[in-house]
């Protein structure tokens, strides 16, 4: 990643701040910092090489090529990375498929920490920002309205990322403009299930999009739920008609109990 020519001192500081944030993380689902070039131009952040590039472009280029278990495996990896960030008291603030990178083995890693911020050692802490652009389609309503970011606002973004993955990189809210998106969400609209998306996954998205941030699951719960689905893959093949209507949020719900027909190990071999 290169700092463009003609940068200001603030842009340089922000750029190097991103590198210093990345340097604190060590997790298989977080992009690894290899080094920083500051003595010569251009100023660069050097990370591990990810052969398949950004997740959104990768999915668009491979539309329909993966089975649902592989897609959920990608999501579980991203959730593991976000659980790690949350445990480290960091909020990403720009979680989206474009900011996840994919390696040759389909391992997905969270990247692009330009908007990331640390919170005090308090899981309920709020980071308030002033000014700057917000990626509206991926951002929780309270973060748009009051610029208040928490791990729960990252969870909202993860729900949109799930939708991107299950729709193979489709643009969230299609051709609606940002103002229409804000109004629709305020009125209760939520993205519909992508084609062939298992009901259990769309329900998880809806849980992530709860208006009240306290009603959203946390990343530990999301990761555990996706893990449970992968251990019981039959649950990913349930139809809408056979799914149970769930009024409670994820935190009060267990994945359906099904007989396993393949192990996570077999899935890993498959990909």
PDB file of C-alpha atoms in Angstrom:
ATOM      1  CA  UNK A   1       0.000   0.000   0.000  1.00  0.00           C
ATOM      2  CA  UNK A   2       1.530   3.303  -1.115  1.00  0.00           C
ATOM      3  CA  UNK A   3       1.067   6.863   0.103  1.00  0.00           C
ATOM      4  CA  UNK A   4       0.260   8.948  -2.964  1.00  0.00           C
ATOM      5  CA  UNK A   5       2.617  11.752  -3.993  1.00  0.00           C
ATOM      6  CA  UNK A   6       1.774  15.251  -2.782  1.00  0.00           C
ATOM      7  CA  UNK A   7       0.610  14.038   0.626  1.00  0.00           C
ATOM      8  CA  UNK A   8       0.235  16.352   3.612  1.00  0.00           C
ATOM      9  CA  UNK A   9       1.949  15.802   6.951  1.00  0.00           C
ATOM     10  CA  UNK A  10      -1.406  14.733   8.439  1.00  0.00           C
ATOM     11  CA  UNK A  11      -1.893  12.165   5.664  1.00  0.00           C
ATOM     12  CA  UNK A  12       1.600  10.843   6.338  1.00  0.00           C
ATOM     13  CA  UNK A  13       0.872  10.539  10.063  1.00  0.00           C
ATOM     14  CA  UNK A  14      -2.460   8.805   9.403  1.00  0.00           C
ATOM     15  CA  UNK A  15      -0.785   6.418   6.960  1.00  0.00           C
ATOM     16  CA  UNK A  16       1.926   5.461   9.450  1.00  0.00           C
ATOM     17  CA  UNK A  17      -0.688   5.219  12.200  1.00  0.00           C
ATOM     18  CA  UNK A  18      -2.406   2.509  10.152  1.00  0.00           C
ATOM     19  CA  UNK A  19       0.903   0.608  10.001  1.00  0.00           C
ATOM     20  CA  UNK A  20       1.439   0.939  13.747  1.00  0.00           C
ATOM     21  CA  UNK A  21      -2.074  -0.411  14.382  1.00  0.00           C
ATOM     22  CA  UNK A  22      -1.485  -3.377  12.059  1.00  0.00           C
ATOM     23  CA  UNK A  23       1.827  -4.098  13.763  1.00  0.00           C
ATOM     24  CA  UNK A  24       0.023  -4.816  17.039  1.00  0.00           C
ATOM     25  CA  UNK A  25      -2.024  -7.668  15.594  1.00  0.00           C
ATOM     26  CA  UNK A  26      -1.022 -11.299  15.259  1.00  0.00           C
ATOM     27  CA  UNK A  27      -3.850 -13.538  14.089  1.00  0.00           C
ATOM     28  CA  UNK A  28      -4.317 -15.873  11.086  1.00  0.00           C
ATOM     29  CA  UNK A  29      -7.420 -13.904   9.991  1.00  0.00           C
ATOM     30  CA  UNK A  30      -5.757 -10.465  10.192  1.00  0.00           C
ATOM     31  CA  UNK A  31      -3.407  -9.260   7.448  1.00  0.00           C
ATOM     32  CA  UNK A  32       0.212  -9.443   8.611  1.00  0.00           C
ATOM     33  CA  UNK A  33       2.440  -6.370   8.506  1.00  0.00           C
ATOM     34  CA  UNK A  34       5.860  -7.186   7.019  1.00  0.00           C
ATOM     35  CA  UNK A  35       7.404  -3.735   7.152  1.00  0.00           C
ATOM     36  CA  UNK A  36       7.201  -0.008   6.449  1.00  0.00           C
ATOM     37  CA  UNK A  37       9.269   2.069   4.010  1.00  0.00           C
ATOM     38  CA  UNK A  38       9.735   5.639   5.270  1.00  0.00           C
ATOM     39  CA  UNK A  39      13.327   6.556   4.362  1.00  0.00           C
ATOM     40  CA  UNK A  40      12.663   6.735   0.631  1.00  0.00           C
ATOM     41  CA  UNK A  41       9.704   7.630  -1.549  1.00  0.00           C
ATOM     42  CA  UNK A  42       7.065   6.454  -2.056  1.00  0.00           C
ATOM     43  CA  UNK A  43       6.225   5.787   1.594  1.00  0.00           C
ATOM     44  CA  UNK A  44       4.852   2.233   1.726  1.00  0.00           C
ATOM     45  CA  UNK A  45       3.197  -0.274   4.024  1.00  0.00           C
ATOM     46  CA  UNK A  46       4.290  -3.811   3.119  1.00  0.00           C
ATOM     47  CA  UNK A  47       2.015  -6.707   4.063  1.00  0.00           C
ATOM     48  CA  UNK A  48       1.958 -10.415   3.341  1.00  0.00           C
ATOM     49  CA  UNK A  49       0.999 -11.216  -0.264  1.00  0.00           C
ATOM     50  CA  UNK A  50      -2.618 -12.267  -0.807  1.00  0.00           C
ATOM     51  CA  UNK A  51      -2.859 -13.945  -4.200  1.00  0.00           C
ATOM     52  CA  UNK A  52      -6.595 -13.541  -4.797  1.00  0.00           C
ATOM     53  CA  UNK A  53      -6.861  -9.856  -3.899  1.00  0.00           C
ATOM     54  CA  UNK A  54      -9.940  -8.260  -2.354  1.00  0.00           C
ATOM     55  CA  UNK A  55     -12.878 -10.483  -1.423  1.00  0.00           C
ATOM     56  CA  UNK A  56     -15.523  -8.481  -3.309  1.00  0.00           C
ATOM     57  CA  UNK A  57     -13.662  -8.614  -6.643  1.00  0.00           C
ATOM     58  CA  UNK A  58     -12.698 -12.255  -6.064  1.00  0.00           C
ATOM     59  CA  UNK A  59     -16.327 -13.268  -5.522  1.00  0.00           C
ATOM     60  CA  UNK A  60     -17.554 -11.312  -8.544  1.00  0.00           C
ATOM     61  CA  UNK A  61     -14.917 -13.042 -10.663  1.00  0.00           C
ATOM     62  CA  UNK A  62     -15.952 -16.479  -9.382  1.00  0.00           C
ATOM     63  CA  UNK A  63     -19.732 -16.089  -9.278  1.00  0.00           C
ATOM     64  CA  UNK A  64     -21.423 -19.339  -8.247  1.00  0.00           C
ATOM     65  CA  UNK A  65     -18.179 -21.310  -8.017  1.00  0.00           C
ATOM     66  CA  UNK A  66     -18.307 -22.188  -4.313  1.00  0.00           C
ATOM     67  CA  UNK A  67     -20.644 -24.277  -2.210  1.00  0.00           C
ATOM     68  CA  UNK A  68     -22.377 -22.805   0.807  1.00  0.00           C
ATOM     69  CA  UNK A  69     -20.019 -24.553   3.243  1.00  0.00           C
ATOM     70  CA  UNK A  70     -17.025 -22.875   1.604  1.00  0.00           C
ATOM     71  CA  UNK A  71     -18.719 -19.467   1.773  1.00  0.00           C
ATOM     72  CA  UNK A  72     -19.585 -19.949   5.442  1.00  0.00           C
ATOM     73  CA  UNK A  73     -15.997 -21.041   6.046  1.00  0.00           C
ATOM     74  CA  UNK A  74     -14.828 -17.709   4.669  1.00  0.00           C
ATOM     75  CA  UNK A  75     -17.264 -15.889   6.955  1.00  0.00           C
ATOM     76  CA  UNK A  76     -16.173 -17.882   9.979  1.00  0.00           C
ATOM     77  CA  UNK A  77     -12.549 -16.880   9.339  1.00  0.00           C
ATOM     78  CA  UNK A  78     -13.485 -13.205   9.078  1.00  0.00           C
ATOM     79  CA  UNK A  79     -15.567 -13.492  12.264  1.00  0.00           C
ATOM     80  CA  UNK A  80     -12.543 -15.010  14.035  1.00  0.00           C
ATOM     81  CA  UNK A  81     -10.442 -12.027  12.974  1.00  0.00           C
ATOM     82  CA  UNK A  82     -13.091  -9.585  14.147  1.00  0.00           C
ATOM     83  CA  UNK A  83     -13.462 -11.410  17.478  1.00  0.00           C
ATOM     84  CA  UNK A  84      -9.710 -10.976  17.930  1.00  0.00           C
ATOM     85  CA  UNK A  85      -9.921  -7.242  17.129  1.00  0.00           C
ATOM     86  CA  UNK A  86     -12.848  -6.844  19.510  1.00  0.00           C
ATOM     87  CA  UNK A  87     -10.964  -8.705  22.250  1.00  0.00           C
ATOM     88  CA  UNK A  88      -8.065  -6.283  21.671  1.00  0.00           C
ATOM     89  CA  UNK A  89     -10.537  -3.386  22.161  1.00  0.00           C
ATOM     90  CA  UNK A  90     -10.228  -2.222  18.562  1.00  0.00           C
ATOM     91  CA  UNK A  91     -13.045  -1.187  16.268  1.00  0.00           C
ATOM     92  CA  UNK A  92     -12.458  -1.426  12.526  1.00  0.00           C
ATOM     93  CA  UNK A  93     -15.107   1.101  11.347  1.00  0.00           C
ATOM     94  CA  UNK A  94     -14.727   0.100   7.679  1.00  0.00           C
ATOM     95  CA  UNK A  95     -15.473  -3.628   7.575  1.00  0.00           C
ATOM     96  CA  UNK A  96     -16.624  -4.619   4.072  1.00  0.00           C
ATOM     97  CA  UNK A  97     -15.741  -7.264   1.489  1.00  0.00           C
ATOM     98  CA  UNK A  98     -13.461  -4.757  -0.277  1.00  0.00           C
ATOM     99  CA  UNK A  99     -11.344  -4.602   2.895  1.00  0.00           C
ATOM    100  CA  UNK A 100     -10.910  -8.355   3.245  1.00  0.00           C
ATOM    101  CA  UNK A 101      -8.109 -10.057   1.297  1.00  0.00           C
ATOM    102  CA  UNK A 102      -8.048 -13.666   0.062  1.00  0.00           C
ATOM    103  CA  UNK A 103      -4.998 -15.911  -0.252  1.00  0.00           C
ATOM    104  CA  UNK A 104      -4.399 -18.900  -2.554  1.00  0.00           C
ATOM    105  CA  UNK A 105      -6.069 -21.288  -0.077  1.00  0.00           C
ATOM    106  CA  UNK A 106      -9.230 -19.162   0.226  1.00  0.00           C
ATOM    107  CA  UNK A 107      -8.210 -17.940   3.672  1.00  0.00           C
ATOM    108  CA  UNK A 108      -9.784 -14.505   4.224  1.00  0.00           C
ATOM    109  CA  UNK A 109      -7.967 -11.844   6.236  1.00  0.00           C
ATOM    110  CA  UNK A 110      -9.273  -8.533   7.532  1.00  0.00           C
ATOM    111  CA  UNK A 111      -7.219  -5.607   6.237  1.00  0.00           C
ATOM    112  CA  UNK A 112      -7.306  -1.834   5.737  1.00  0.00           C
ATOM    113  CA  UNK A 113      -7.035  -0.346   9.207  1.00  0.00           C
ATOM    114  CA  UNK A 114      -7.089   3.274   8.056  1.00  0.00           C
ATOM    115  CA  UNK A 115     -10.231   4.016  10.082  1.00  0.00           C
ATOM    116  CA  UNK A 116      -9.506   1.672  13.001  1.00  0.00           C
ATOM    117  CA  UNK A 117      -9.406   3.053  16.506  1.00  0.00           C
ATOM    118  CA  UNK A 118      -8.588   1.658  19.916  1.00  0.00           C
ATOM    119  CA  UNK A 119     -11.048   1.918  22.782  1.00  0.00           C
ATOM    120  CA  UNK A 120     -10.388   2.115  26.501  1.00  0.00           C
ATOM    121  CA  UNK A 121     -10.294  -1.246  28.265  1.00  0.00           C
ATOM    122  CA  UNK A 122     -14.058  -1.342  28.352  1.00  0.00           C
ATOM    123  CA  UNK A 123     -16.077  -3.512  25.954  1.00  0.00           C
ATOM    124  CA  UNK A 124     -18.960  -1.014  26.154  1.00  0.00           C
ATOM    125  CA  UNK A 125     -16.718   1.903  25.170  1.00  0.00           C
ATOM    126  CA  UNK A 126     -17.798   4.247  22.396  1.00  0.00           C
ATOM    127  CA  UNK A 127     -15.555   6.033  19.917  1.00  0.00           C
ATOM    128  CA  UNK A 128     -17.003   9.324  18.687  1.00  0.00           C
ATOM    129  CA  UNK A 129     -15.648  10.842  15.498  1.00  0.00           C
ATOM    130  CA  UNK A 130     -16.031  14.287  13.971  1.00  0.00           C
ATOM    131  CA  UNK A 131     -16.017  14.798  10.221  1.00  0.00           C
ATOM    132  CA  UNK A 132     -14.683  12.386   7.616  1.00  0.00           C
ATOM    133  CA  UNK A 133     -16.515  10.175   5.160  1.00  0.00           C
ATOM    134  CA  UNK A 134     -18.571   7.223   6.361  1.00  0.00           C
ATOM    135  CA  UNK A 135     -19.261   4.156   4.145  1.00  0.00           C
ATOM    136  CA  UNK A 136     -23.041   4.503   4.513  1.00  0.00           C
ATOM    137  CA  UNK A 137     -24.100   1.096   3.119  1.00  0.00           C
ATOM    138  CA  UNK A 138     -21.977  -0.769   5.648  1.00  0.00           C
ATOM    139  CA  UNK A 139     -22.440   1.503   8.666  1.00  0.00           C
ATOM    140  CA  UNK A 140     -24.806   1.059  11.620  1.00  0.00           C
ATOM    141  CA  UNK A 141     -27.571   3.682  11.986  1.00  0.00           C
ATOM    142  CA  UNK A 142     -26.252   5.033  15.309  1.00  0.00           C
ATOM    143  CA  UNK A 143     -22.800   5.478  13.776  1.00  0.00           C
ATOM    144  CA  UNK A 144     -24.280   7.420  10.849  1.00  0.00           C
ATOM    145  CA  UNK A 145     -26.592   9.551  12.988  1.00  0.00           C
ATOM    146  CA  UNK A 146     -24.354  10.247  15.982  1.00  0.00           C
ATOM    147  CA  UNK A 147     -20.906   9.137  14.714  1.00  0.00           C
ATOM    148  CA  UNK A 148     -20.711   6.737  17.637  1.00  0.00           C
ATOM    149  CA  UNK A 149     -18.750   3.598  16.820  1.00  0.00           C
ATOM    150  CA  UNK A 150     -18.523   0.449  18.937  1.00  0.00           C
ATOM    151  CA  UNK A 151     -17.817  -3.217  18.365  1.00  0.00           C
ATOM    152  CA  UNK A 152     -21.603  -3.481  17.859  1.00  0.00           C
ATOM    153  CA  UNK A 153     -21.378  -1.116  14.868  1.00  0.00           C
ATOM    154  CA  UNK A 154     -18.690  -3.431  13.427  1.00  0.00           C
ATOM    155  CA  UNK A 155     -21.199  -6.276  13.913  1.00  0.00           C
ATOM    156  CA  UNK A 156     -23.726  -4.392  11.745  1.00  0.00           C
ATOM    157  CA  UNK A 157     -21.035  -4.068   9.064  1.00  0.00           C
ATOM    158  CA  UNK A 158     -20.298  -7.791   9.349  1.00  0.00           C
ATOM    159  CA  UNK A 159     -23.952  -8.497   8.561  1.00  0.00           C
ATOM    160  CA  UNK A 160     -23.620  -6.484   5.341  1.00  0.00           C
ATOM    161  CA  UNK A 161     -20.357  -8.292   4.550  1.00  0.00           C
ATOM    162  CA  UNK A 162     -22.196 -11.619   5.020  1.00  0.00           C
ATOM    163  CA  UNK A 163     -24.759 -10.427   2.489  1.00  0.00           C
ATOM    164  CA  UNK A 164     -21.958  -9.483   0.064  1.00  0.00           C
ATOM    165  CA  UNK A 165     -20.397 -12.928   0.387  1.00  0.00           C
ATOM    166  CA  UNK A 166     -23.649 -14.845  -0.074  1.00  0.00           C
ATOM    167  CA  UNK A 167     -24.541 -12.686  -3.113  1.00  0.00           C
ATOM    168  CA  UNK A 168     -21.055 -13.048  -4.667  1.00  0.00           C
ATOM    169  CA  UNK A 169     -20.053  -9.433  -4.333  1.00  0.00           C
ATOM    170  CA  UNK A 170     -23.299  -7.705  -5.254  1.00  0.00           C
ATOM    171  CA  UNK A 171     -23.543  -4.050  -4.219  1.00  0.00           C
ATOM    172  CA  UNK A 172     -25.562  -3.668  -0.992  1.00  0.00           C
ATOM    173  CA  UNK A 173     -28.828  -1.785  -1.623  1.00  0.00           C
ATOM    174  CA  UNK A 174     -28.061  -1.887  -5.348  1.00  0.00           C
ATOM    175  CA  UNK A 175     -28.543   1.504  -7.065  1.00  0.00           C
ATOM    176  CA  UNK A 176     -30.218   3.272  -4.121  1.00  0.00           C
ATOM    177  CA  UNK A 177     -28.420   6.484  -3.197  1.00  0.00           C
ATOM    178  CA  UNK A 178     -26.976   6.912   0.286  1.00  0.00           C
ATOM    179  CA  UNK A 179     -29.817   9.120   1.509  1.00  0.00           C
ATOM    180  CA  UNK A 180     -32.400   6.548   0.386  1.00  0.00           C
ATOM    181  CA  UNK A 181     -30.437   3.807   2.165  1.00  0.00           C
ATOM    182  CA  UNK A 182     -30.408   5.798   5.418  1.00  0.00           C
ATOM    183  CA  UNK A 183     -34.154   6.468   5.195  1.00  0.00           C
ATOM    184  CA  UNK A 184     -35.027   2.874   4.275  1.00  0.00           C
ATOM    185  CA  UNK A 185     -33.074   1.473   7.231  1.00  0.00           C
ATOM    186  CA  UNK A 186     -34.666   4.017   9.561  1.00  0.00           C
ATOM    187  CA  UNK A 187     -38.081   2.818   8.343  1.00  0.00           C
ATOM    188  CA  UNK A 188     -37.164  -0.797   9.104  1.00  0.00           C
ATOM    189  CA  UNK A 189     -36.086  -2.051   5.681  1.00  0.00           C
ATOM    190  CA  UNK A 190     -33.413  -4.757   5.698  1.00  0.00           C
ATOM    191  CA  UNK A 191     -31.649  -6.440   2.793  1.00  0.00           C
ATOM    192  CA  UNK A 192     -33.480  -9.597   1.638  1.00  0.00           C
ATOM    193  CA  UNK A 193     -31.810 -13.002   1.579  1.00  0.00           C
ATOM    194  CA  UNK A 194     -29.555 -13.466  -1.464  1.00  0.00           C
ATOM    195  CA  UNK A 195     -30.516 -16.251  -3.851  1.00  0.00           C
ATOM    196  CA  UNK A 196     -29.923 -19.725  -2.341  1.00  0.00           C
ATOM    197  CA  UNK A 197     -28.887 -18.228   1.003  1.00  0.00           C
ATOM    198  CA  UNK A 198     -29.791 -20.601   3.865  1.00  0.00           C
ATOM    199  CA  UNK A 199     -32.377 -19.114   6.254  1.00  0.00           C
ATOM    200  CA  UNK A 200     -30.021 -19.617   9.221  1.00  0.00           C
ATOM    201  CA  UNK A 201     -27.533 -17.233   7.600  1.00  0.00           C
ATOM    202  CA  UNK A 202     -30.088 -14.595   6.665  1.00  0.00           C
ATOM    203  CA  UNK A 203     -31.428 -14.718  10.221  1.00  0.00           C
ATOM    204  CA  UNK A 204     -27.894 -14.086  11.479  1.00  0.00           C
ATOM    205  CA  UNK A 205     -27.666 -11.063   9.154  1.00  0.00           C
ATOM    206  CA  UNK A 206     -30.963  -9.748  10.557  1.00  0.00           C
ATOM    207  CA  UNK A 207     -29.625 -10.219  14.083  1.00  0.00           C
ATOM    208  CA  UNK A 208     -26.573  -8.139  13.151  1.00  0.00           C
ATOM    209  CA  UNK A 209     -28.940  -5.456  11.819  1.00  0.00           C
ATOM    210  CA  UNK A 210     -30.956  -5.005  15.013  1.00  0.00           C
ATOM    211  CA  UNK A 211     -31.699  -1.306  15.418  1.00  0.00           C
ATOM    212  CA  UNK A 212     -30.691  -1.377  19.095  1.00  0.00           C
ATOM    213  CA  UNK A 213     -27.003  -2.152  19.234  1.00  0.00           C
ATOM    214  CA  UNK A 214     -27.376  -3.949  22.582  1.00  0.00           C
ATOM    215  CA  UNK A 215     -29.600  -6.524  20.851  1.00  0.00           C
ATOM    216  CA  UNK A 216     -26.955  -7.497  18.298  1.00  0.00           C
ATOM    217  CA  UNK A 217     -24.782 -10.559  18.907  1.00  0.00           C
ATOM    218  CA  UNK A 218     -21.094 -10.008  19.626  1.00  0.00           C
ATOM    219  CA  UNK A 219     -18.306 -11.461  17.503  1.00  0.00           C
ATOM    220  CA  UNK A 220     -17.655 -14.340  19.912  1.00  0.00           C
ATOM    221  CA  UNK A 221     -21.294 -15.414  19.526  1.00  0.00           C
ATOM    222  CA  UNK A 222     -21.226 -14.929  15.744  1.00  0.00           C
ATOM    223  CA  UNK A 223     -18.037 -16.982  15.397  1.00  0.00           C
ATOM    224  CA  UNK A 224     -19.408 -19.761  17.628  1.00  0.00           C
ATOM    225  CA  UNK A 225     -22.667 -19.864  15.650  1.00  0.00           C
ATOM    226  CA  UNK A 226     -20.924 -20.063  12.263  1.00  0.00           C
ATOM    227  CA  UNK A 227     -18.665 -22.761  13.680  1.00  0.00           C
ATOM    228  CA  UNK A 228     -21.719 -24.723  14.813  1.00  0.00           C
ATOM    229  CA  UNK A 229     -23.273 -24.433  11.348  1.00  0.00           C
ATOM    230  CA  UNK A 230     -20.087 -25.770   9.772  1.00  0.00           C
ATOM    231  CA  UNK A 231     -20.075 -28.722  12.144  1.00  0.00           C
ATOM    232  CA  UNK A 232     -23.698 -29.446  11.169  1.00  0.00           C
ATOM    233  CA  UNK A 233     -23.683 -28.646   7.435  1.00  0.00           C
ATOM    234  CA  UNK A 234     -27.165 -30.117   6.868  1.00  0.00           C
ATOM    235  CA  UNK A 235     -28.496 -27.019   8.637  1.00  0.00           C
ATOM    236  CA  UNK A 236     -27.138 -24.960   5.744  1.00  0.00           C
ATOM    237  CA  UNK A 237     -29.331 -26.843   3.295  1.00  0.00           C
ATOM    238  CA  UNK A 238     -32.623 -26.214   5.101  1.00  0.00           C
ATOM    239  CA  UNK A 239     -35.265 -24.457   3.024  1.00  0.00           C
ATOM    240  CA  UNK A 240     -37.147 -21.355   4.093  1.00  0.00           C
ATOM    241  CA  UNK A 241     -40.266 -23.440   4.645  1.00  0.00           C
ATOM    242  CA  UNK A 242     -38.514 -25.804   7.050  1.00  0.00           C
ATOM    243  CA  UNK A 243     -36.834 -23.101   9.093  1.00  0.00           C
ATOM    244  CA  UNK A 244     -38.307 -22.184  12.442  1.00  0.00           C
ATOM    245  CA  UNK A 245     -39.491 -18.611  12.841  1.00  0.00           C
ATOM    246  CA  UNK A 246     -37.102 -17.049  15.325  1.00  0.00           C
ATOM    247  CA  UNK A 247     -38.152 -14.005  17.279  1.00  0.00           C
ATOM    248  CA  UNK A 248     -35.239 -14.045  19.695  1.00  0.00           C
ATOM    249  CA  UNK A 249     -31.861 -12.654  18.728  1.00  0.00           C
ATOM    250  CA  UNK A 250     -28.918 -14.976  18.167  1.00  0.00           C
ATOM    251  CA  UNK A 251     -27.732 -14.754  21.746  1.00  0.00           C
ATOM    252  CA  UNK A 252     -30.705 -16.843  22.875  1.00  0.00           C
ATOM    253  CA  UNK A 253     -30.568 -19.302  20.008  1.00  0.00           C
ATOM    254  CA  UNK A 254     -28.688 -22.481  19.245  1.00  0.00           C
ATOM    255  CA  UNK A 255     -27.855 -23.825  15.817  1.00  0.00           C
ATOM    256  CA  UNK A 256     -30.198 -26.644  14.733  1.00  0.00           C
ATOM    257  CA  UNK A 257     -29.064 -30.069  15.863  1.00  0.00           C
ATOM    258  CA  UNK A 258     -28.429 -32.269  12.842  1.00  0.00           C
ATOM    259  CA  UNK A 259     -26.439 -35.420  12.252  1.00  0.00           C
ATOM    260  CA  UNK A 260     -23.048 -34.477  10.869  1.00  0.00           C
ATOM    261  CA  UNK A 261     -22.362 -35.764   7.392  1.00  0.00           C
ATOM    262  CA  UNK A 262     -18.893 -34.249   7.154  1.00  0.00           C
ATOM    263  CA  UNK A 263     -16.394 -32.810   9.575  1.00  0.00           C
ATOM    264  CA  UNK A 264     -14.771 -29.403   9.518  1.00  0.00           C
ATOM    265  CA  UNK A 265     -11.574 -31.280   8.653  1.00  0.00           C
ATOM    266  CA  UNK A 266     -13.207 -32.712   5.540  1.00  0.00           C
ATOM    267  CA  UNK A 267     -14.399 -29.243   4.614  1.00  0.00           C
ATOM    268  CA  UNK A 268     -10.867 -27.879   4.999  1.00  0.00           C
ATOM    269  CA  UNK A 269      -9.591 -30.666   2.734  1.00  0.00           C
ATOM    270  CA  UNK A 270     -12.294 -29.752   0.232  1.00  0.00           C
ATOM    271  CA  UNK A 271     -11.103 -26.167  -0.105  1.00  0.00           C
TER     272      UNK A 271
END
